[in-house]
CSV table of C-alpha atoms and ligand atoms in Angstrom, one decimal:
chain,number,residue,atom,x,y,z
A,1,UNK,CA,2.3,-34.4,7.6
A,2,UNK,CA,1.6,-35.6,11.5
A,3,UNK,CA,4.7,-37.1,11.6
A,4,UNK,CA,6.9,-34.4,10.7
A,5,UNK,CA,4.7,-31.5,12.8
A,6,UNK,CA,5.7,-33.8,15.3
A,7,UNK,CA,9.2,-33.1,14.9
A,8,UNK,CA,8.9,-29.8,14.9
A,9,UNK,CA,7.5,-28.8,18.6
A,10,UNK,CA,9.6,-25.4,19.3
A,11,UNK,CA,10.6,-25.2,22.5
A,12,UNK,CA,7.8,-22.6,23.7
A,13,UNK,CA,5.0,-24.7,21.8
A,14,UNK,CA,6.3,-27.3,24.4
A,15,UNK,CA,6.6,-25.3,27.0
A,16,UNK,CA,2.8,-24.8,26.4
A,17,UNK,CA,2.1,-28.2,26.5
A,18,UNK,CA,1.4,-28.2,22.7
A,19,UNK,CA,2.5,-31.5,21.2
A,20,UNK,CA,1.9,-31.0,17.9
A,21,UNK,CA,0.7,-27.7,17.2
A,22,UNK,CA,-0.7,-26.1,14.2
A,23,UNK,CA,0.9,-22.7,14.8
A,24,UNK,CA,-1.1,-21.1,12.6
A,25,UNK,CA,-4.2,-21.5,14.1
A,26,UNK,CA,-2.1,-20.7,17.6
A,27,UNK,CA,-1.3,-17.4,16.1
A,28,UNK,CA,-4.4,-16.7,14.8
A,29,UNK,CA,-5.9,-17.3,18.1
A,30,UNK,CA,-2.9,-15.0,20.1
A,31,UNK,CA,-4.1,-12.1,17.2
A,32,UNK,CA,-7.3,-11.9,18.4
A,33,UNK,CA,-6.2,-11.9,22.1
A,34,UNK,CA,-3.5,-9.8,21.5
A,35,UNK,CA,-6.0,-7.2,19.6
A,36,UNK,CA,-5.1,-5.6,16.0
A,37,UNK,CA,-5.9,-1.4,15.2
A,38,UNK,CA,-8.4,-1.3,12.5
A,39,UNK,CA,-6.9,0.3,10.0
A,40,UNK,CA,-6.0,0.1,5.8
A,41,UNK,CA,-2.1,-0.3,6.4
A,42,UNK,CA,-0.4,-2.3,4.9
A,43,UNK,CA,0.7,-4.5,7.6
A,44,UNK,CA,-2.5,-5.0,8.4
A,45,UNK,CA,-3.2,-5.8,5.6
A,46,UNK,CA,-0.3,-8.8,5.4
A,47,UNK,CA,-1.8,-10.1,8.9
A,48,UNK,CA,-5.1,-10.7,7.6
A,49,UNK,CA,-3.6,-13.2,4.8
A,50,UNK,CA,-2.8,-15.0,7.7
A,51,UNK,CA,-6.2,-15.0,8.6
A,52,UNK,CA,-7.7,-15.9,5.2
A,53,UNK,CA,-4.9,-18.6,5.3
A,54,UNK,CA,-6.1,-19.9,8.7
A,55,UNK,CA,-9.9,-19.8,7.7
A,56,UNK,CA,-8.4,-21.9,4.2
A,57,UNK,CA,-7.2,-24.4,7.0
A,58,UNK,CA,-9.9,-24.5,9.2
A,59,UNK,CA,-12.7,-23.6,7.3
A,60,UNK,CA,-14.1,-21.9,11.2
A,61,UNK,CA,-15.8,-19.1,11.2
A,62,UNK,CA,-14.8,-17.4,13.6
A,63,UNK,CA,-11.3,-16.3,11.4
A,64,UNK,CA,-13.4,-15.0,9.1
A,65,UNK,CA,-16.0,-13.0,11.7
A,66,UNK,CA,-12.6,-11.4,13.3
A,67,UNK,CA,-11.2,-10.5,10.1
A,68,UNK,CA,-14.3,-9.1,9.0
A,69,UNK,CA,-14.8,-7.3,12.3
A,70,UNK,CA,-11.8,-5.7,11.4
A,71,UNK,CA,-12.8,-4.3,8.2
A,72,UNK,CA,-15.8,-3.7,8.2
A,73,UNK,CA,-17.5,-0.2,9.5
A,74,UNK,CA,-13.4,0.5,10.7
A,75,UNK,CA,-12.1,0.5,6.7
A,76,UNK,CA,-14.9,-0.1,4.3
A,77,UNK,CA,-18.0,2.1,4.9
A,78,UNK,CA,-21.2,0.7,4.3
A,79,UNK,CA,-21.4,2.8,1.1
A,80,UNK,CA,-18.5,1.3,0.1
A,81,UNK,CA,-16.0,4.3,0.4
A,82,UNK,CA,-13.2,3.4,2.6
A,83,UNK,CA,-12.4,5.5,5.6
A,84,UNK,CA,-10.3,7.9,6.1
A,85,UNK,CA,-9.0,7.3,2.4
A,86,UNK,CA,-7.2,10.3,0.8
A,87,UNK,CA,-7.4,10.2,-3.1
A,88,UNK,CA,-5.1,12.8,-4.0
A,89,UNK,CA,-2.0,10.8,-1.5
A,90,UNK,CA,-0.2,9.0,-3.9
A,91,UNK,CA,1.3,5.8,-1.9
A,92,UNK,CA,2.1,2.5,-3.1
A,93,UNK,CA,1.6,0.9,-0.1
A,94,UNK,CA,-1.7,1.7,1.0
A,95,UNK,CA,-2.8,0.0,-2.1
A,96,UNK,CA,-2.2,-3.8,-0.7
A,97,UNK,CA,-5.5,-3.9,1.2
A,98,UNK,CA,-7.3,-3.8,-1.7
A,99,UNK,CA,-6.2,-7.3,-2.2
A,100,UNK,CA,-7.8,-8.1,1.1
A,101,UNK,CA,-11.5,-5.7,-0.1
A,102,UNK,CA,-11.0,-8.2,-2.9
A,103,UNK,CA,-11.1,-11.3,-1.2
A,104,UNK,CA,-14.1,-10.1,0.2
A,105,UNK,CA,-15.9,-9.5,-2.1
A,106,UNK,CA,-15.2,-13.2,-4.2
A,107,UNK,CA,-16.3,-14.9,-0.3
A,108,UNK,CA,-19.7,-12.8,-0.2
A,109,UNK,CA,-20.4,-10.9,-4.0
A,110,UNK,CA,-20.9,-7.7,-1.6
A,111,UNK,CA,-20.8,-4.8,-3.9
A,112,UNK,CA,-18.9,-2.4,-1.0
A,113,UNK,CA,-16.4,-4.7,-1.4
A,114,UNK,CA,-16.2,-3.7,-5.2
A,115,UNK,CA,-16.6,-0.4,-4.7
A,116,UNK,CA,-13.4,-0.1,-2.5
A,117,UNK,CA,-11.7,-1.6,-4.4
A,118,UNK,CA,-12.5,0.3,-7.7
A,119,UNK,CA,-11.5,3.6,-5.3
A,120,UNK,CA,-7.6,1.9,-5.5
A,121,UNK,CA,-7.8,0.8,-8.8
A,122,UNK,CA,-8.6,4.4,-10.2
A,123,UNK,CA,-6.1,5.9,-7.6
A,124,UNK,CA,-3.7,3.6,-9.9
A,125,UNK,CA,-4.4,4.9,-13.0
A,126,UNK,CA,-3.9,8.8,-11.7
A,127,UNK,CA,-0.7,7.1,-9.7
A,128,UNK,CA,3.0,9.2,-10.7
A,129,UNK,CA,4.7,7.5,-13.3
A,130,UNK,CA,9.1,7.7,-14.0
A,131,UNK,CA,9.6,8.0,-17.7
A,132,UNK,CA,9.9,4.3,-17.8
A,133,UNK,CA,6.5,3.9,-17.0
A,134,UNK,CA,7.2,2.5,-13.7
A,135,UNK,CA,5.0,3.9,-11.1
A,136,UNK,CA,6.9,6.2,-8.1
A,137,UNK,CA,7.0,4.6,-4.9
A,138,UNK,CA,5.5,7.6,-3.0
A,139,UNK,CA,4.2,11.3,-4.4
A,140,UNK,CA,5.3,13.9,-3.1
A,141,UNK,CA,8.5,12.5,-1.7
A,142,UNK,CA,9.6,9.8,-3.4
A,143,UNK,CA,9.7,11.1,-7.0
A,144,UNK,CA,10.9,8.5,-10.1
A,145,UNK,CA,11.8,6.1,-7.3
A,146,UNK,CA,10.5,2.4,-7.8
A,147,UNK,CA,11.2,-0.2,-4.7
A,148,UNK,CA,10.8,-3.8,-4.3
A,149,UNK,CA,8.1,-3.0,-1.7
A,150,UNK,CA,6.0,-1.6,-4.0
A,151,UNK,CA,5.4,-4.3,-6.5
A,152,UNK,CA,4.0,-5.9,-3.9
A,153,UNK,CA,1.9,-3.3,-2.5
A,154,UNK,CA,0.3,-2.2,-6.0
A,155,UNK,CA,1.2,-4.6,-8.8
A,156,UNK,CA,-1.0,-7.8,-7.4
A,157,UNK,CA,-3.6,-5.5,-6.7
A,158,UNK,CA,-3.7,-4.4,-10.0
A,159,UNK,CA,-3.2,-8.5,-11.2
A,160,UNK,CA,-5.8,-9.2,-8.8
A,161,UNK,CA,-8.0,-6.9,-10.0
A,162,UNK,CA,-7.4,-7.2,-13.9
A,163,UNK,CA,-8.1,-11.6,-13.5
A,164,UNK,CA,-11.2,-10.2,-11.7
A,165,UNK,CA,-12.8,-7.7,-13.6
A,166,UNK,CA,-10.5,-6.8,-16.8
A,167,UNK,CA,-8.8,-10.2,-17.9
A,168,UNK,CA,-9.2,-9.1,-22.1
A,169,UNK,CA,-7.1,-5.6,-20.9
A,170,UNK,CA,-3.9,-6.2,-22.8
A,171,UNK,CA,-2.9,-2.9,-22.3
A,172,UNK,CA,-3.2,-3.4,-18.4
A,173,UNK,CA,-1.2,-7.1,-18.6
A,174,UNK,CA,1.7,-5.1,-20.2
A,175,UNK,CA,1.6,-2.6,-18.3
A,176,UNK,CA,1.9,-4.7,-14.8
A,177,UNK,CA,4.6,-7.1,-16.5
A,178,UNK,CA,6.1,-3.6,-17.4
A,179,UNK,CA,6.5,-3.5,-13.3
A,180,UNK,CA,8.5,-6.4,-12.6
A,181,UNK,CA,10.7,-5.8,-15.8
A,182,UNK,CA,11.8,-2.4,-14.4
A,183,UNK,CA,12.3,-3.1,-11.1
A,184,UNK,CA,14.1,-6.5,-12.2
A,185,UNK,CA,16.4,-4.9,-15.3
A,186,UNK,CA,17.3,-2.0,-12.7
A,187,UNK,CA,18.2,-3.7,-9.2
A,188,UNK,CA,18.6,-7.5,-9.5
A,189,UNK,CA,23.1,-8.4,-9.3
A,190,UNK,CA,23.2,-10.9,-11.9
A,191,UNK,CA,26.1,-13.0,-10.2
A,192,UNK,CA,24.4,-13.2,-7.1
A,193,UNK,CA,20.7,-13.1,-8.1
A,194,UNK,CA,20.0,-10.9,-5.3
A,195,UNK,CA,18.1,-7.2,-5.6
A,196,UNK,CA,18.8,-4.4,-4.4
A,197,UNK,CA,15.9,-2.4,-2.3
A,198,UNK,CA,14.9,0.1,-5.2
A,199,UNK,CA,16.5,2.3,-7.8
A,200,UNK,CA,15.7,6.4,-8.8
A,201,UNK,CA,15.5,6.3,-12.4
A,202,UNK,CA,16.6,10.5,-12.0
A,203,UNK,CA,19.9,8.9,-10.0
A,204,UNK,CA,19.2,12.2,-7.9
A,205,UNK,CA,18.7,10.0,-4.3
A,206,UNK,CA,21.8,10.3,-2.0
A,207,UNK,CA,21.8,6.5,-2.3
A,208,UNK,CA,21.5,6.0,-6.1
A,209,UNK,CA,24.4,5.3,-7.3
A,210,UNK,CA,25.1,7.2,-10.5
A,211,UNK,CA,27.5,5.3,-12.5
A,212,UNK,CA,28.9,2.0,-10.5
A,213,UNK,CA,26.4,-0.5,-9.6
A,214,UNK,CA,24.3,-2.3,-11.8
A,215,UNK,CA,25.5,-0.6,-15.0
A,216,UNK,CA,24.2,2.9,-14.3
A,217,UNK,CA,20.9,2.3,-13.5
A,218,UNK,CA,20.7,4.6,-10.2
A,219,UNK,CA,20.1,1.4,-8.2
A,220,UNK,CA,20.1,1.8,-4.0
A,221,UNK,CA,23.4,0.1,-3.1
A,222,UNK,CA,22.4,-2.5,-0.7
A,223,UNK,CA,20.1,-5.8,-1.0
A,224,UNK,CA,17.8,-5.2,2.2
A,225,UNK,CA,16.3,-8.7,3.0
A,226,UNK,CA,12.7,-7.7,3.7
A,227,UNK,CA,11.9,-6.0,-0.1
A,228,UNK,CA,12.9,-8.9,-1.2
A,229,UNK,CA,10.6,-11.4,0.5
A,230,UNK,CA,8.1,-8.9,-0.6
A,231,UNK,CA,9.0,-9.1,-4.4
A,232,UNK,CA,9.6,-12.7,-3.9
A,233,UNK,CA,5.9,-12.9,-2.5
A,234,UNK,CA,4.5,-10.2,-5.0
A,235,UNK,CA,6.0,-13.2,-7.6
A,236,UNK,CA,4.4,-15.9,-6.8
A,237,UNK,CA,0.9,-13.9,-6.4
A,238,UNK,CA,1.3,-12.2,-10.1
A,239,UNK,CA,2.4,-15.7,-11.2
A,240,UNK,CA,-1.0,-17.1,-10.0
A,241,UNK,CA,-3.1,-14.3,-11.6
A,242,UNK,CA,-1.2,-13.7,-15.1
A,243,UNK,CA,-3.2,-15.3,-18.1
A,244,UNK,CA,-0.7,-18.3,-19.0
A,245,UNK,CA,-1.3,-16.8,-22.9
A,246,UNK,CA,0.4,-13.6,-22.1
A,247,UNK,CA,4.1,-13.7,-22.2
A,248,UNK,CA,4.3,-12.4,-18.6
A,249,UNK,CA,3.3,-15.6,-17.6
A,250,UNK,CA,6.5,-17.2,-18.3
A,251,UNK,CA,9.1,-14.3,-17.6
A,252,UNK,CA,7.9,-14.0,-14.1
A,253,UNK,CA,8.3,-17.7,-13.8
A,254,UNK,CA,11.8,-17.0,-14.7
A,255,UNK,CA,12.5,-14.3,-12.1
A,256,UNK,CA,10.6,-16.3,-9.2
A,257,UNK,CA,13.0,-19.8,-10.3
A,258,UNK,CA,15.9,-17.0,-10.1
A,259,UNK,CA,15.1,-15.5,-7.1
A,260,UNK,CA,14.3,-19.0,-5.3
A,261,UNK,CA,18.1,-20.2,-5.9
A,262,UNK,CA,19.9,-16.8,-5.2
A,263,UNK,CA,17.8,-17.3,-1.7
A,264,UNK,CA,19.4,-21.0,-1.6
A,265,UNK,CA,23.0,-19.7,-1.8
A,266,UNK,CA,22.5,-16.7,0.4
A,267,UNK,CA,20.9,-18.8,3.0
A,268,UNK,CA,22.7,-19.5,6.9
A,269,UNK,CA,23.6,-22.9,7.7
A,270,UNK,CA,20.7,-21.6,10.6
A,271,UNK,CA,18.4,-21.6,8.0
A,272,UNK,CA,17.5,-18.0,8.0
A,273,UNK,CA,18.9,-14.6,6.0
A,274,UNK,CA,20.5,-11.9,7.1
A,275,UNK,CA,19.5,-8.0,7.3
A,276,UNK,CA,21.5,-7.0,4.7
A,277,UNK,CA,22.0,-9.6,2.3
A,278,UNK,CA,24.7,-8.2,-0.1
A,279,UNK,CA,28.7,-8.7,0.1
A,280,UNK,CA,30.6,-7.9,2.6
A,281,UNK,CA,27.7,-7.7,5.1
A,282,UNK,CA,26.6,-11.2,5.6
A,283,UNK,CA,28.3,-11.8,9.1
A,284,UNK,CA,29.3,-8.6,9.7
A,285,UNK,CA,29.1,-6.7,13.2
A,286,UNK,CA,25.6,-5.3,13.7
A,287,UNK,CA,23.7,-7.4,10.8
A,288,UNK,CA,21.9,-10.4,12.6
A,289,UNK,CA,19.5,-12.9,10.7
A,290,UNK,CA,15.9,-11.0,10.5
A,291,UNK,CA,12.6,-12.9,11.1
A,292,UNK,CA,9.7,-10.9,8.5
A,293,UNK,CA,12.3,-12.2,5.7
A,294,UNK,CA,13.0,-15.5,6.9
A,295,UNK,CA,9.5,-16.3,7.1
A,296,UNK,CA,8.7,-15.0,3.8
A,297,UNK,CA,11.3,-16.7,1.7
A,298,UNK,CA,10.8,-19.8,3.6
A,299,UNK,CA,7.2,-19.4,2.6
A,300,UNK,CA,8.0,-18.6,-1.1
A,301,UNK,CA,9.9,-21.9,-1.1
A,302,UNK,CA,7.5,-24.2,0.3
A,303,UNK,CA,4.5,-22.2,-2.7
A,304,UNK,CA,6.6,-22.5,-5.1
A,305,UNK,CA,7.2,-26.7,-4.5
A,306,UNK,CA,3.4,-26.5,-4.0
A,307,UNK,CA,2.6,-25.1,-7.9
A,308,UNK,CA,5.4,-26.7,-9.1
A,309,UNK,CA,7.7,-23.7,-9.6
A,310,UNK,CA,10.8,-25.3,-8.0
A,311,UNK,CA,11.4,-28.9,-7.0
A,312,UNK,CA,11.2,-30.6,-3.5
A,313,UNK,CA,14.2,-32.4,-4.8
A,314,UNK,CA,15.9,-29.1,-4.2
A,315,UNK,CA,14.2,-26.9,-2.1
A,316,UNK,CA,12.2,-28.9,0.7
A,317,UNK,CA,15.2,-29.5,3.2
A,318,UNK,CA,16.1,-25.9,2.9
A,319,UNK,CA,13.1,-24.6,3.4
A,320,UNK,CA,12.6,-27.2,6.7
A,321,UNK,CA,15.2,-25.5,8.3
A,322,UNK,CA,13.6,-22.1,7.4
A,323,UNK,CA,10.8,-23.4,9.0
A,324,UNK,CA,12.3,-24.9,11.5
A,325,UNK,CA,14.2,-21.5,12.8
A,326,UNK,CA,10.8,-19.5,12.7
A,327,UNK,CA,9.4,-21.9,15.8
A,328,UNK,CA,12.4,-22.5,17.5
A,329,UNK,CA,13.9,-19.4,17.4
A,330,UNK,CA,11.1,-16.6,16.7
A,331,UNK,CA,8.3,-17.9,18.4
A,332,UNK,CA,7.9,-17.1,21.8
A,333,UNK,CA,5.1,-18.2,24.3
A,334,UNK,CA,3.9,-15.7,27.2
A,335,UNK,CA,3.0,-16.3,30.3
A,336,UNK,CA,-0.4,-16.6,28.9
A,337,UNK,CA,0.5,-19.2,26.4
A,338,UNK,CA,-0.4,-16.8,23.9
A,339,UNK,CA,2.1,-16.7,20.9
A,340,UNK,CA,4.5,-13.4,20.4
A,341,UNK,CA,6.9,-13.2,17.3
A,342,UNK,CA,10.3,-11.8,18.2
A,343,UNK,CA,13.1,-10.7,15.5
A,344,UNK,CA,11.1,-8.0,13.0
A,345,UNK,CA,13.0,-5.1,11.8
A,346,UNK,CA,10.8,-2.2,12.1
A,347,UNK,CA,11.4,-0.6,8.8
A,348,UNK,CA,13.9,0.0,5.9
A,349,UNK,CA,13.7,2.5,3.6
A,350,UNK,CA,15.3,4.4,1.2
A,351,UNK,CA,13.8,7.7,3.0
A,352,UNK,CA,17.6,8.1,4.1
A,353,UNK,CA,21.3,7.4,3.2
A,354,UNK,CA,20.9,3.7,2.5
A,355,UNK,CA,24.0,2.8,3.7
A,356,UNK,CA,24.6,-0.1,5.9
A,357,UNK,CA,25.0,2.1,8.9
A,358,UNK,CA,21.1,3.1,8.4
A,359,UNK,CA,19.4,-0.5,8.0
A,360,UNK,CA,21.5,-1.9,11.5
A,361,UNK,CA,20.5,1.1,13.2
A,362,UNK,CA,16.9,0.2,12.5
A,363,UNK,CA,15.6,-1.3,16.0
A,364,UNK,CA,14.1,-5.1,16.2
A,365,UNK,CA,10.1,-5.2,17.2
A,366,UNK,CA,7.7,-7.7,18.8
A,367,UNK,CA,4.5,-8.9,17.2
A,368,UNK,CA,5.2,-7.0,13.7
A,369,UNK,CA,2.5,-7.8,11.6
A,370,UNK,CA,4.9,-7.8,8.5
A,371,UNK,CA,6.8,-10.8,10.0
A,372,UNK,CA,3.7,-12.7,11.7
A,373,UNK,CA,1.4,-12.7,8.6
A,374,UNK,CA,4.3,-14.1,6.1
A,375,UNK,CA,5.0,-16.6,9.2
A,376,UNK,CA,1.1,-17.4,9.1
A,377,UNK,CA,1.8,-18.2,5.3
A,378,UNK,CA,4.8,-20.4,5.8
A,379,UNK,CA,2.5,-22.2,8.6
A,380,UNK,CA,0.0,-22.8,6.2
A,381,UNK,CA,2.0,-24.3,3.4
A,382,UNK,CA,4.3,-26.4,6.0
A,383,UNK,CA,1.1,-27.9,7.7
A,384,UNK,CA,-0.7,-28.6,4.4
A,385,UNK,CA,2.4,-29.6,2.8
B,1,LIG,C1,-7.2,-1.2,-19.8
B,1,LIG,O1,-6.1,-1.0,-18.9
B,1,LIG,C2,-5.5,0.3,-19.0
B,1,LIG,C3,-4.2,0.3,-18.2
B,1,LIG,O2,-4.5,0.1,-16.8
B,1,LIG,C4,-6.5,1.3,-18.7
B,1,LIG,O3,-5.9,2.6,-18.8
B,1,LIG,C5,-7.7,1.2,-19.5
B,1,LIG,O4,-8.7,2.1,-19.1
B,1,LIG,C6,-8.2,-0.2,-19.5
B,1,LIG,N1,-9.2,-0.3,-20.6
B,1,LIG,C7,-10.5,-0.7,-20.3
B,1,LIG,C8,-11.4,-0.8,-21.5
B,1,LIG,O5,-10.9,-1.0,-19.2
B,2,LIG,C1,27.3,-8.2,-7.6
B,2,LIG,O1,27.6,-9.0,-6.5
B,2,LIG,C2,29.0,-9.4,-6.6
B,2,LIG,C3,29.3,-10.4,-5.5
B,2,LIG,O2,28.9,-9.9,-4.2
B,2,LIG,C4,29.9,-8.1,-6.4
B,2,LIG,O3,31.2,-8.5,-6.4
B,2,LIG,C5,29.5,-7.1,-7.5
B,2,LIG,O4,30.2,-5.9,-7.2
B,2,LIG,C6,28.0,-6.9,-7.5
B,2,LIG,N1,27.7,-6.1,-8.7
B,2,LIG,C7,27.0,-5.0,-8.7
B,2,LIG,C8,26.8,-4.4,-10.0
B,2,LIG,O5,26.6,-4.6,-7.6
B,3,LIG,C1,23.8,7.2,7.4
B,3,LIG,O1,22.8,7.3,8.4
B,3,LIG,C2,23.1,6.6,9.6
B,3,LIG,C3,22.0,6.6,10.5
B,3,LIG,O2,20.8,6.5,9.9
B,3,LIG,C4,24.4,7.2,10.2
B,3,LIG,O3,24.7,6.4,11.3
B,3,LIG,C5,25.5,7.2,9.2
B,3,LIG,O4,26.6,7.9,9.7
B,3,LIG,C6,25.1,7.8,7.9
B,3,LIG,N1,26.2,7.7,6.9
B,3,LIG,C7,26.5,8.6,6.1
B,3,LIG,C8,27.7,8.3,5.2
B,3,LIG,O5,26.0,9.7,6.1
């Protein structure tokens, strides 16, 4: 793997007199200069993967004693509640750091660890359901709605959680298979592979489209490039955790292969992926390729080689020049040397109209989390590939 680090010194890696970098350890390193709000969000919460992916690398402590620094007395309370935590505010996404509480508690058996933890998981089982089944992405104001974002903000907590402490709950299996199934049977275009960001199963958003796309299923118009790297992510995590025995196993196998070559066909010859993914946008005035998704489907690529999802044979020179587009073009040194990640929408959501108008009006950020953790990722795999 020397050999082909080598070739990859970015042009501010260089500029930094870093021959041959490991650029996750460089970002990890920039975080903690940089500084991180202690906080349960959820982009927190996809920054510290980073971190347990740089402590996987390096096996140094001092990953681990900044990432616990950040959690501890700031998020989980010594009694185990976590702060500020409202349980009656119904939100998909505040439920990914309990992935991270988790993770915790398999590296030290510390019960407040468990104990936040088991506040999310019960929060799940009081969460707003659509008829379906499928939980809603936000109570009160986003009622019926499921969207891609949430199966990874909730569902591989609940995976997580279930392998950990409920692996005999059928009932609990089916139900987070039952997830992926609605969000999949609802959004995904089946000539194009691709998903759109979400769908209203009461068609009653401005932006679910009642009758014409995807066979009446009230699905959001557009495919919005970072929801999917999130369910493309949330994938391979749920793949990891389901019991092989249980039939979920193998159909999100099938989504994830699925997924993997609708990103090969919708890739630039840059090696990146646009904003807005769907026909007629790719190209179009105002969309520009986006860094948070780049790094995660190049990530999800170079994982899914890794557990033998996909082959190398047709997925490792695509995902080098995904890889090779995060450091050359998104990575940014400062005067300091210290790394900065350029190129992260700020947000998309289906709070609005959904139309294309709304996602390009959405402005660009510097050092998102939700683009510098999946880049961490993508670091890791490439530099242990
Ligand atoms: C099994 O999982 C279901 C669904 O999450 C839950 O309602 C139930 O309480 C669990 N059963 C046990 C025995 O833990
Ligand atoms: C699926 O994608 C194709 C190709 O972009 C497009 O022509 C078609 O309208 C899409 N179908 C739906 C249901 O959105
Ligand atoms: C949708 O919202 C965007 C801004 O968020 C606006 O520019 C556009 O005109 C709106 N389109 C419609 C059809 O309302």
């Amino acid at each position: 793997m020397k050999f082909a680090l080598s070739l990859l010194v970015g042009a501010a890696a260089a500029q930094c007199g870093k021959r041959s970098p490991s650029y996750l350890t460089w970002t990890a390193d920039s975080f903690i200069e940089h500084g991180v709000e202690k906080n349960f969000h959820y982009t927190q919460a996809t920054l510290y993967l980073g971190y347990e992916a740089a402590y996987e690398l390096t096996g140094d402590e001092k990953y681990a004693e900044w990432y616990r620094n950040q959690i501890d007395d700031a998020v989980v309370l010594e009694d185990g509640t976590i702060k500020d935590w409202d349980y009656e505010f119904y939100s998909l996404d505040d439920y990914r750091i309990g992935n991270n509480f988790l993770w915790w508690y398999e590296r030290t058996g510390e019960e407040k660890y468990r104990k936040a933890a088991d506040i999310i998981r019960e929060q799940i089982n009081r969460h707003p359901r659509n008829q379906a089944g499928g939980f809603w992405h936000r109570r009160p104001v986003y009622p019926n709605q499921m969207w891609l974002d949430g199966i990874f903000m909730a569902d591989t907590f609940y995976a997580k959680w279930t392998k950990m402490f409920d692996n005999d709950n059928t009932t609990a299996w089916d139900d987070i298979l039952k997830q992926f199934v609605l969000i999949d049977s609802h959004t995904r275009n089946h000539t194009t592979g691709l998903l759109a960001h979400g769908y209203d199963e009461s068609k009653t958003a401005v932006w679910a489209d009642p009758v014409t796309v995807n066979r009446d299923s009230g699905s959001a118009p557009l495919v919005w490039d970072r929801a999917v790297g999130w369910y493309f992510i949330a994938l391979l995590e749920a793949i990891q955790l389901f019991p092989e025995s249980h039939e979920g196993h193998s159909i999100l196998v099938g989504f994830y292969k699925d997924l993997a070559a609708a990103l090969k066909k919708a890739q630039h010859k840059s090696g990146g992926w646009w904003l807005i993914m769907s026909e007629p946008y790719p190209g179009m005035e105002g969309n520009y390729i986006e860094s948070s998704a780049s790094a995660m489907f190049t990530y999800g690529w170079l994982k899914g080689i890794k557990l033998g999802l996909i082959s190398k044979g047709e997925y490792y020179k695509a995902a080098k020049k995904g890889y090779k587009l995060l450091t050359n073009r998104f990575v940014r040194a400062d005067d300091e040397c210290l790394l900065n990640w350029e190129g992260t929408v700020e947000v998309g959501s289906l709070c609005c109209n959904g139309t294309y108008e709304y996602y390009i009006s959405i402005p660009l950020q510097t050092n998102d989390y939700k683009g510098v953790g999946p880049f961490m990722l993508a670091s890791y795999e490439w530099e242990t590939y």
